[in-house]
Amino acid sequence: MSFVLAPASFPKAPSLTSGRSSMNSKQYAKNYYASSHVTTLWHKTGIIQKEPCFRKAWPQNLKLHCKVKDGGSRCEERKRNYVMNATSEKSNEYEIQDQKNSWGSFINALHVFFKFIRPTATFSLLLGATLNTLIAVEKLSDLSPAYFIGLLQVLVVSTCMQIFMAGLNQLYDVEIDKINKPYLPLVSGELSFNNGVIIVASSFILGHLFPWIIGSWPLFWSFVFSSSLAIAYCADLPLLRWKRYSALTALNYIIDLAGVKPLGYVLHMQTYVFKRPVTFSRPLIFCMAMSSVFAIIIAIFKDIPDMEGDEKFGIKSLSLHLGQKRVFWICVSLLQMAYGVAIMMGALSPFLSVKIVMGLGHSILASLVWYHAKSVDLKSNPAIQSFYTFIWKLLTVEYFLIPFFR
């Protein structure tokens, strides 16, 4: 243990001989140099030079082998696993924990964003945009790579449109939603107001820039008109905030859902993708007619569970004028009438397949509407909200049936 005792015995260097009566000066110099070199290493690594502390602090599986040669020393470290493994294991634990936290934060942010854009309406409108593009398909060869590129362009603009419309409505209705929809992210505090503004503004800018960059004027003007209708519906400005009046609300929904959107998508495929002249085909007319009925139903039904907040903030909805029960059955009756007309129009088609699909499909939907309507508890807002979601699902199914009409 001469190396361990060396730091304390530098003034008495001869004690390193450990019992020898004499030492030549050259050998002493070599030993002294090696001892001082190892001591310096210990100082740099922070190891205390006293023997008891060194024995406790230094791992058993770490050994120093020092060789003296030509007035110097060379130290080799072996078996450093004790210190290195402990450090690396702790580092790996921190990295795994950080990865889990980052992934959890990302999933939570995605969930909040998904709630912000109103998933039921978003899914229905995106699927409707997809199926509306099939109206422009005249033959099987039209389902080419160019069609799918055009479809992707439609979905980008449609997504921006829905984010802007849903987000803008929530930004202007924070106080009303505290009563009617406290689960929305802006009201619950899951999403800050500033972040909501950023999301809405970004979708507005991208929705205008993207069709302008690719050169699709049908998509560009479709977004311009839809965003203008959304501002007219939501913004609390003179002559605007159409949502305060039932007639203007219904008109807004009809123009947007039954006019601007299907026309923009179909004309984009006809003129921009397929390079064909504008034609108003029977499927397009049928699509606009059915979408108009759904637009009216959605416009007046959405206010049934929101009567408390609407009354407090001066929203003159049809439900406040006529009552929940009467408005509910008006919506159900309109749906049944629309399905009856669709069955008759299908029967007038020259194609047998169209007769079967239109007749059987709409008969099933009419039966489902009647079955669900009879079981709704009109005194329960969750039950009414569930039927409202069911109407959006019916619109989604209708989008599947529309392309079959010829």
CSV table of C-alpha atoms in Angstrom, one decimal:
chain,number,residue,atom,x,y,z
A,1,MET,CA,0.0,0.0,0.0
A,2,SER,CA,2.9,2.4,-0.6
A,3,PHE,CA,0.9,4.3,-3.2
A,4,VAL,CA,-1.9,4.9,-0.8
A,5,LEU,CA,0.3,6.3,1.9
A,6,ALA,CA,2.4,8.4,-0.5
A,7,PRO,CA,0.4,11.6,-0.3
A,8,ALA,CA,0.8,11.8,3.4
A,9,SER,CA,4.5,10.9,3.4
A,10,PHE,CA,5.9,13.2,0.7
A,11,PRO,CA,8.1,15.1,3.3
A,12,LYS,CA,9.4,11.7,4.5
A,13,ALA,CA,10.1,10.0,1.2
A,14,PRO,CA,12.5,7.4,2.6
A,15,SER,CA,9.6,5.7,4.3
A,16,LEU,CA,8.6,4.3,0.9
A,17,THR,CA,11.4,1.8,1.3
A,18,SER,CA,9.3,-0.2,3.8
A,19,GLY,CA,12.0,-1.7,5.9
A,20,ARG,CA,15.0,-1.4,3.6
A,21,SER,CA,18.1,0.0,5.2
A,22,SER,CA,19.2,2.0,2.2
A,23,MET,CA,18.1,3.1,-1.2
A,24,ASN,CA,20.0,4.4,-4.2
A,25,SER,CA,19.0,7.8,-5.4
A,26,LYS,CA,18.0,6.6,-8.9
A,27,GLN,CA,15.5,4.0,-7.7
A,28,TYR,CA,14.1,6.5,-5.2
A,29,ALA,CA,13.5,9.1,-7.9
A,30,LYS,CA,11.6,6.6,-10.0
A,31,ASN,CA,9.4,5.5,-7.2
A,32,TYR,CA,8.8,9.1,-6.1
A,33,TYR,CA,7.8,10.1,-9.6
A,34,ALA,CA,5.4,7.2,-10.0
A,35,SER,CA,3.8,7.9,-6.7
A,36,SER,CA,3.3,11.6,-7.4
A,37,HIS,CA,1.8,10.8,-10.8
A,38,VAL,CA,-0.8,8.4,-9.3
A,39,THR,CA,-1.5,10.9,-6.6
A,40,THR,CA,-2.2,13.6,-9.2
A,41,LEU,CA,-4.7,11.2,-10.9
A,42,TRP,CA,-6.4,10.7,-7.6
A,43,HIS,CA,-6.7,14.4,-7.1
A,44,LYS,CA,-8.3,14.9,-10.5
A,45,THR,CA,-10.8,12.2,-10.0
A,46,GLY,CA,-11.8,13.5,-6.6
A,47,ILE,CA,-10.7,10.4,-4.6
A,48,ILE,CA,-9.6,11.2,-1.1
A,49,GLN,CA,-6.0,10.2,-0.4
A,50,LYS,CA,-6.4,8.7,3.0
A,51,GLU,CA,-6.3,4.9,3.0
A,52,PRO,CA,-9.5,4.1,4.9
A,53,CYS,CA,-11.6,6.4,2.7
A,54,PHE,CA,-10.0,5.1,-0.4
A,55,ARG,CA,-10.8,1.5,0.4
A,56,LYS,CA,-14.5,2.4,1.0
A,57,ALA,CA,-15.0,4.6,-2.0
A,58,TRP,CA,-13.0,2.7,-4.7
A,59,PRO,CA,-15.0,-0.2,-6.3
A,60,GLN,CA,-13.6,-3.6,-5.9
A,61,ASN,CA,-13.8,-4.3,-9.6
A,62,LEU,CA,-11.7,-1.3,-10.6
A,63,LYS,CA,-8.0,-2.0,-10.4
A,64,LEU,CA,-5.0,0.2,-11.2
A,65,HIS,CA,-1.9,-1.3,-12.5
A,66,CYS,CA,1.1,1.0,-12.5
A,67,LYS,CA,4.3,0.2,-14.2
A,68,VAL,CA,7.4,2.3,-13.9
A,69,LYS,CA,9.5,2.6,-17.0
A,70,ASP,CA,12.2,5.2,-18.0
A,71,GLY,CA,11.4,7.7,-15.3
A,72,GLY,CA,7.6,7.7,-15.9
A,73,SER,CA,4.5,5.6,-15.3
A,74,ARG,CA,1.6,4.2,-17.3
A,75,CYS,CA,-1.7,3.4,-15.7
A,76,GLU,CA,-4.2,1.0,-17.1
A,77,GLU,CA,-7.8,0.8,-15.9
A,78,ARG,CA,-9.6,-2.6,-15.9
A,79,LYS,CA,-13.1,-3.6,-15.1
A,80,ARG,CA,-14.8,-0.2,-14.9
A,81,ASN,CA,-18.2,-1.7,-15.1
A,82,TYR,CA,-19.3,-0.8,-11.6
A,83,VAL,CA,-19.2,3.0,-12.1
A,84,MET,CA,-20.0,3.0,-15.9
A,85,ASN,CA,-23.0,0.7,-15.7
A,86,ALA,CA,-24.6,2.5,-12.8
A,87,THR,CA,-24.3,5.8,-14.7
A,88,SER,CA,-25.5,4.4,-18.0
A,89,GLU,CA,-28.5,2.6,-16.4
A,90,LYS,CA,-29.7,5.8,-14.7
A,91,SER,CA,-29.2,7.8,-17.9
A,92,ASN,CA,-31.3,5.2,-19.8
A,93,GLU,CA,-34.0,5.5,-17.2
A,94,TYR,CA,-34.2,9.3,-17.6
A,95,GLU,CA,-34.2,9.0,-21.4
A,96,ILE,CA,-37.1,6.4,-21.4
A,97,GLN,CA,-39.0,8.6,-18.9
A,98,ASP,CA,-38.5,11.7,-21.1
A,99,GLN,CA,-39.7,9.8,-24.2
A,100,LYS,CA,-42.8,8.6,-22.3
A,101,ASN,CA,-43.6,12.2,-21.2
A,102,SER,CA,-43.1,13.6,-24.7
A,103,TRP,CA,-45.3,11.0,-26.2
A,104,GLY,CA,-48.0,11.5,-23.6
A,105,SER,CA,-47.9,15.3,-24.2
A,106,PHE,CA,-48.2,14.8,-27.9
A,107,ILE,CA,-51.2,12.4,-27.5
A,108,ASN,CA,-52.9,14.8,-25.1
A,109,ALA,CA,-52.4,17.8,-27.5
A,110,LEU,CA,-53.7,15.7,-30.4
A,111,HIS,CA,-56.8,14.8,-28.3
A,112,VAL,CA,-57.5,18.4,-27.4
A,113,PHE,CA,-57.1,19.5,-31.1
A,114,PHE,CA,-59.4,16.8,-32.2
A,115,LYS,CA,-62.1,18.0,-29.7
A,116,PHE,CA,-61.6,21.6,-30.9
A,117,ILE,CA,-62.4,20.8,-34.5
A,118,ARG,CA,-65.6,18.9,-33.6
A,119,PRO,CA,-64.8,15.4,-34.7
A,120,THR,CA,-68.3,14.2,-35.7
A,121,ALA,CA,-68.9,17.1,-38.1
A,122,THR,CA,-65.4,17.0,-39.4
A,123,PHE,CA,-65.5,13.3,-40.2
A,124,SER,CA,-68.8,13.6,-42.0
A,125,LEU,CA,-67.8,16.7,-44.0
A,126,LEU,CA,-64.5,15.1,-45.1
A,127,LEU,CA,-66.2,11.9,-46.1
A,128,GLY,CA,-68.8,14.0,-47.9
A,129,ALA,CA,-66.0,15.9,-49.8
A,130,THR,CA,-64.5,12.5,-50.8
A,131,LEU,CA,-67.7,11.1,-52.1
A,132,ASN,CA,-68.8,14.3,-53.8
A,133,THR,CA,-65.7,14.1,-56.0
A,134,LEU,CA,-67.1,10.8,-57.3
A,135,ILE,CA,-70.0,12.7,-58.9
A,136,ALA,CA,-67.5,14.0,-61.5
A,137,VAL,CA,-66.4,10.5,-62.4
A,138,GLU,CA,-68.0,9.5,-65.7
A,139,LYS,CA,-66.1,6.3,-66.4
A,140,LEU,CA,-63.9,3.8,-64.6
A,141,SER,CA,-60.7,5.1,-66.2
A,142,ASP,CA,-61.3,8.4,-64.5
A,143,LEU,CA,-60.1,6.7,-61.2
A,144,SER,CA,-56.5,7.5,-62.2
A,145,PRO,CA,-53.6,8.9,-60.2
A,146,ALA,CA,-54.7,12.3,-61.3
A,147,TYR,CA,-58.1,11.8,-59.6
A,148,PHE,CA,-56.5,10.8,-56.3
A,149,ILE,CA,-54.1,13.8,-56.4
A,150,GLY,CA,-57.2,16.0,-57.0
A,151,LEU,CA,-59.0,14.3,-54.1
A,152,LEU,CA,-56.0,15.0,-51.8
A,153,GLN,CA,-56.2,18.6,-52.8
A,154,VAL,CA,-59.9,18.7,-52.0
A,155,LEU,CA,-59.3,17.1,-48.6
A,156,VAL,CA,-56.6,19.7,-47.7
A,157,VAL,CA,-58.9,22.6,-48.4
A,158,SER,CA,-61.9,20.9,-46.8
A,159,THR,CA,-59.9,20.2,-43.6
A,160,CYS,CA,-58.8,23.9,-43.4
A,161,MET,CA,-62.4,25.0,-44.0
A,162,GLN,CA,-63.7,22.8,-41.1
A,163,ILE,CA,-61.0,23.8,-38.7
A,164,PHE,CA,-61.6,27.5,-39.4
A,165,MET,CA,-65.4,27.3,-39.1
A,166,ALA,CA,-65.5,25.1,-36.0
A,167,GLY,CA,-62.7,27.1,-34.3
A,168,LEU,CA,-64.1,30.6,-35.2
A,169,ASN,CA,-67.5,29.6,-33.7
A,170,GLN,CA,-65.9,28.5,-30.5
A,171,LEU,CA,-63.8,31.7,-30.2
A,172,TYR,CA,-66.9,33.9,-30.4
A,173,ASP,CA,-69.0,31.6,-28.2
A,174,VAL,CA,-66.8,31.1,-25.2
A,175,GLU,CA,-69.3,32.6,-22.7
A,176,ILE,CA,-72.3,30.8,-24.3
A,177,ASP,CA,-70.4,27.5,-24.3
A,178,LYS,CA,-69.7,27.8,-20.6
A,179,ILE,CA,-73.4,27.1,-20.2
A,180,ASN,CA,-74.2,24.9,-23.3
A,181,LYS,CA,-71.0,23.0,-23.9
A,182,PRO,CA,-68.6,23.2,-20.9
A,183,TYR,CA,-66.7,20.2,-22.2
A,184,LEU,CA,-65.2,22.1,-25.2
A,185,PRO,CA,-61.4,22.7,-24.8
A,186,LEU,CA,-61.5,26.5,-24.8
A,187,VAL,CA,-64.1,26.5,-22.0
A,188,SER,CA,-62.5,23.7,-20.0
A,189,GLY,CA,-59.1,25.3,-20.2
A,190,GLU,CA,-57.4,22.5,-22.1
A,191,LEU,CA,-56.7,24.9,-24.9
A,192,SER,CA,-55.8,28.6,-24.4
A,193,PHE,CA,-57.6,31.3,-26.2
A,194,ASN,CA,-54.4,32.5,-27.9
A,195,ASN,CA,-53.6,29.0,-29.2
A,196,GLY,CA,-57.2,28.8,-30.5
A,197,VAL,CA,-56.6,32.1,-32.4
A,198,ILE,CA,-53.4,30.7,-33.9
A,199,ILE,CA,-55.0,27.5,-35.1
A,200,VAL,CA,-57.9,29.4,-36.7
A,201,ALA,CA,-55.7,32.0,-38.3
A,202,SER,CA,-53.4,29.3,-39.7
A,203,SER,CA,-56.2,27.3,-41.2
A,204,PHE,CA,-57.6,30.5,-42.7
A,205,ILE,CA,-54.3,31.5,-44.4
A,206,LEU,CA,-53.5,28.0,-45.6
A,207,GLY,CA,-57.0,27.5,-46.9
A,208,HIS,CA,-56.6,30.5,-49.2
A,209,LEU,CA,-52.9,30.0,-50.1
A,210,PHE,CA,-53.1,26.3,-51.1
A,211,PRO,CA,-55.7,26.4,-53.9
A,212,TRP,CA,-54.2,29.7,-55.1
A,213,ILE,CA,-50.7,28.1,-55.3
A,214,ILE,CA,-51.9,25.0,-57.2
A,215,GLY,CA,-54.1,27.1,-59.5
A,216,SER,CA,-57.5,25.6,-58.7
A,217,TRP,CA,-60.0,28.5,-58.8
A,218,PRO,CA,-63.1,26.3,-57.9
A,219,LEU,CA,-61.4,25.3,-54.6
A,220,PHE,CA,-60.1,28.9,-54.0
A,221,TRP,CA,-63.6,30.5,-54.4
A,222,SER,CA,-65.2,27.7,-52.5
A,223,PHE,CA,-63.0,28.5,-49.5
A,224,VAL,CA,-63.5,32.2,-49.9
A,225,PHE,CA,-67.3,31.9,-49.8
A,226,SER,CA,-67.3,29.3,-47.1
A,227,SER,CA,-65.1,31.3,-44.8
A,228,SER,CA,-67.1,34.4,-45.5
A,229,LEU,CA,-70.3,32.6,-44.5
A,230,ALA,CA,-68.6,31.4,-41.3
A,231,ILE,CA,-67.6,35.0,-40.4
A,232,ALA,CA,-71.2,36.1,-41.2
A,233,TYR,CA,-72.5,33.4,-39.0
A,234,CYS,CA,-70.2,33.9,-36.0
A,235,ALA,CA,-68.7,37.4,-35.9
A,236,ASP,CA,-70.4,39.8,-33.5
A,237,LEU,CA,-70.3,42.7,-35.9
A,238,PRO,CA,-73.0,45.0,-37.4
A,239,LEU,CA,-75.3,43.1,-39.8
A,240,LEU,CA,-73.5,39.9,-39.0
A,241,ARG,CA,-73.8,37.1,-36.3
A,242,TRP,CA,-76.5,35.4,-38.3
A,243,LYS,CA,-76.7,32.7,-35.7
A,244,ARG,CA,-79.0,34.9,-33.7
A,245,TYR,CA,-81.8,34.4,-36.2
A,246,SER,CA,-83.2,31.0,-37.2
A,247,ALA,CA,-84.0,32.0,-40.8
A,248,LEU,CA,-80.5,33.4,-41.5
A,249,THR,CA,-78.9,30.4,-39.8
A,250,ALA,CA,-80.8,28.0,-42.1
A,251,LEU,CA,-79.9,30.1,-45.1
A,252,ASN,CA,-76.3,30.1,-44.1
A,253,TYR,CA,-76.2,26.3,-43.8
A,254,ILE,CA,-78.0,25.8,-47.1
A,255,ILE,CA,-75.7,28.0,-49.1
A,256,ASP,CA,-72.6,26.5,-47.6
A,257,LEU,CA,-73.5,22.8,-47.2
A,258,ALA,CA,-75.7,22.4,-50.2
A,259,GLY,CA,-74.2,24.9,-52.6
A,260,VAL,CA,-70.6,26.1,-52.1
A,261,LYS,CA,-69.0,22.9,-50.9
A,262,PRO,CA,-70.4,20.4,-53.4
A,263,LEU,CA,-70.1,22.8,-56.3
A,264,GLY,CA,-66.5,23.6,-55.4
A,265,TYR,CA,-65.4,20.0,-55.1
A,266,VAL,CA,-67.2,18.8,-58.2
A,267,LEU,CA,-66.1,21.7,-60.4
A,268,HIS,CA,-62.5,21.2,-59.2
A,269,MET,CA,-62.6,17.6,-60.4
A,270,GLN,CA,-64.3,18.5,-63.7
A,271,THR,CA,-62.4,21.5,-64.8
A,272,TYR,CA,-59.0,21.3,-62.9
A,273,VAL,CA,-58.4,17.5,-62.8
A,274,PHE,CA,-60.3,16.1,-65.8
A,275,LYS,CA,-60.1,19.3,-67.9
A,276,ARG,CA,-63.8,19.0,-68.9
A,277,PRO,CA,-66.4,21.7,-69.3
A,278,VAL,CA,-68.8,22.6,-66.4
A,279,THR,CA,-71.9,20.3,-66.4
A,280,PHE,CA,-74.6,20.1,-63.8
A,281,SER,CA,-75.3,16.4,-63.8
A,282,ARG,CA,-78.3,14.6,-62.3
A,283,PRO,CA,-76.1,13.3,-59.4
A,284,LEU,CA,-74.9,16.8,-58.6
A,285,ILE,CA,-78.5,18.2,-58.6
A,286,PHE,CA,-79.6,15.3,-56.4
A,287,CYS,CA,-76.7,15.9,-54.0
A,288,MET,CA,-77.5,19.6,-53.7
A,289,ALA,CA,-81.2,18.8,-53.0
A,290,MET,CA,-80.5,16.3,-50.3
A,291,SER,CA,-77.8,18.4,-48.8
A,292,SER,CA,-80.2,21.3,-48.6
A,293,VAL,CA,-82.7,19.3,-46.5
A,294,PHE,CA,-79.9,18.1,-44.2
A,295,ALA,CA,-78.6,21.7,-43.9
A,296,ILE,CA,-82.1,23.0,-42.7
A,297,ILE,CA,-82.4,20.1,-40.3
A,298,ILE,CA,-78.9,20.6,-38.8
A,299,ALA,CA,-79.4,24.3,-38.6
A,300,ILE,CA,-82.6,24.1,-36.5
A,301,PHE,CA,-81.9,20.9,-34.5
A,302,LYS,CA,-78.5,22.0,-33.2
A,303,ASP,CA,-80.2,24.7,-31.0
A,304,ILE,CA,-82.5,22.2,-29.2
A,305,PRO,CA,-80.0,21.3,-26.5
A,306,ASP,CA,-78.7,24.9,-26.3
A,307,MET,CA,-81.8,26.7,-25.3
A,308,GLU,CA,-80.6,27.8,-21.8
A,309,GLY,CA,-77.5,29.6,-23.1
A,310,ASP,CA,-79.2,30.9,-26.3
A,311,GLU,CA,-81.9,32.5,-24.2
A,312,LYS,CA,-79.4,34.2,-21.9
A,313,PHE,CA,-77.4,35.7,-24.7
A,314,GLY,CA,-80.2,36.7,-27.0
A,315,ILE,CA,-80.0,33.9,-29.6
A,316,LYS,CA,-83.5,33.8,-31.2
A,317,SER,CA,-83.6,30.1,-32.1
A,318,LEU,CA,-86.6,28.3,-33.4
A,319,SER,CA,-86.5,26.1,-30.4
A,320,LEU,CA,-87.2,29.1,-28.1
A,321,HIS,CA,-90.1,30.1,-30.3
A,322,LEU,CA,-91.8,26.7,-30.8
A,323,GLY,CA,-90.4,24.5,-28.0
A,324,GLN,CA,-88.1,21.5,-28.0
A,325,LYS,CA,-90.7,18.9,-28.8
A,326,ARG,CA,-92.2,20.6,-31.8
A,327,VAL,CA,-88.8,21.4,-33.4
A,328,PHE,CA,-87.7,17.9,-32.8
A,329,TRP,CA,-90.6,16.4,-34.7
A,330,ILE,CA,-90.3,19.0,-37.5
A,331,CYS,CA,-86.8,17.7,-38.1
A,332,VAL,CA,-87.9,14.1,-38.0
A,333,SER,CA,-90.7,14.8,-40.5
A,334,LEU,CA,-88.3,16.7,-42.9
A,335,LEU,CA,-86.0,13.7,-42.8
A,336,GLN,CA,-88.8,11.3,-43.7
A,337,MET,CA,-90.1,13.5,-46.5
A,338,ALA,CA,-86.5,13.8,-47.9
A,339,TYR,CA,-86.2,10.0,-47.9
A,340,GLY,CA,-89.6,9.6,-49.6
A,341,VAL,CA,-88.5,12.0,-52.4
A,342,ALA,CA,-85.2,10.1,-52.8
A,343,ILE,CA,-87.1,6.8,-53.2
A,344,MET,CA,-89.3,8.3,-55.9
A,345,MET,CA,-86.4,9.8,-57.7
A,346,GLY,CA,-84.6,6.5,-57.6
A,347,ALA,CA,-87.7,4.8,-59.0
A,348,LEU,CA,-87.7,7.2,-62.0
A,349,SER,CA,-84.1,6.2,-62.9
A,350,PRO,CA,-83.7,4.1,-66.1
A,351,PHE,CA,-81.2,1.9,-64.3
A,352,LEU,CA,-82.4,-1.1,-62.2
A,353,SER,CA,-79.4,-0.9,-59.9
A,354,VAL,CA,-80.2,2.7,-59.1
A,355,LYS,CA,-83.8,1.8,-58.3
A,356,ILE,CA,-82.7,-0.9,-55.9
A,357,VAL,CA,-80.0,1.1,-54.1
A,358,MET,CA,-82.1,4.3,-53.8
A,359,GLY,CA,-85.3,2.5,-52.8
A,360,LEU,CA,-83.8,0.0,-50.3
A,361,GLY,CA,-81.2,2.3,-48.9
A,362,HIS,CA,-83.5,5.2,-48.1
A,363,SER,CA,-86.2,2.8,-46.8
A,364,ILE,CA,-83.8,1.4,-44.2
A,365,LEU,CA,-82.7,4.9,-43.2
A,366,ALA,CA,-86.3,6.1,-42.8
A,367,SER,CA,-87.0,3.1,-40.6
A,368,LEU,CA,-84.0,3.9,-38.4
A,369,VAL,CA,-84.9,7.5,-38.0
A,370,TRP,CA,-88.4,6.6,-36.9
A,371,TYR,CA,-87.1,3.9,-34.5
A,372,HIS,CA,-84.6,6.2,-32.8
A,373,ALA,CA,-86.9,9.2,-32.7
A,374,LYS,CA,-89.5,7.3,-30.7
A,375,SER,CA,-87.0,6.4,-28.0
A,376,VAL,CA,-85.5,9.9,-27.4
A,377,ASP,CA,-86.1,11.5,-24.1
A,378,LEU,CA,-86.7,15.1,-24.9
A,379,LYS,CA,-86.2,16.2,-21.3
A,380,SER,CA,-82.6,14.9,-21.4
A,381,ASN,CA,-80.0,17.1,-23.2
A,382,PRO,CA,-77.5,14.1,-23.6
A,383,ALA,CA,-80.3,12.1,-25.4
A,384,ILE,CA,-81.0,15.1,-27.7
A,385,GLN,CA,-77.3,15.6,-28.3
A,386,SER,CA,-77.0,11.9,-29.2
A,387,PHE,CA,-79.8,12.2,-31.8
A,388,TYR,CA,-78.0,15.3,-33.2
A,389,THR,CA,-74.9,13.2,-33.7
A,390,PHE,CA,-77.1,10.5,-35.3
A,391,ILE,CA,-78.3,13.1,-37.9
A,392,TRP,CA,-74.7,13.7,-38.9
A,393,LYS,CA,-74.2,10.0,-39.3
A,394,LEU,CA,-77.3,9.9,-41.5
A,395,LEU,CA,-75.7,12.6,-43.6
A,396,THR,CA,-72.6,10.5,-43.9
A,397,VAL,CA,-74.6,7.5,-45.1
A,398,GLU,CA,-76.4,9.8,-47.6
A,399,TYR,CA,-73.0,10.8,-49.0
A,400,PHE,CA,-72.4,7.2,-49.8
A,401,LEU,CA,-75.7,6.8,-51.6
A,402,ILE,CA,-75.5,10.0,-53.7
A,403,PRO,CA,-72.8,8.8,-56.2
A,404,PHE,CA,-75.0,5.8,-57.1
A,405,PHE,CA,-77.7,8.1,-58.4
A,406,ARG,CA,-77.7,8.2,-62.2
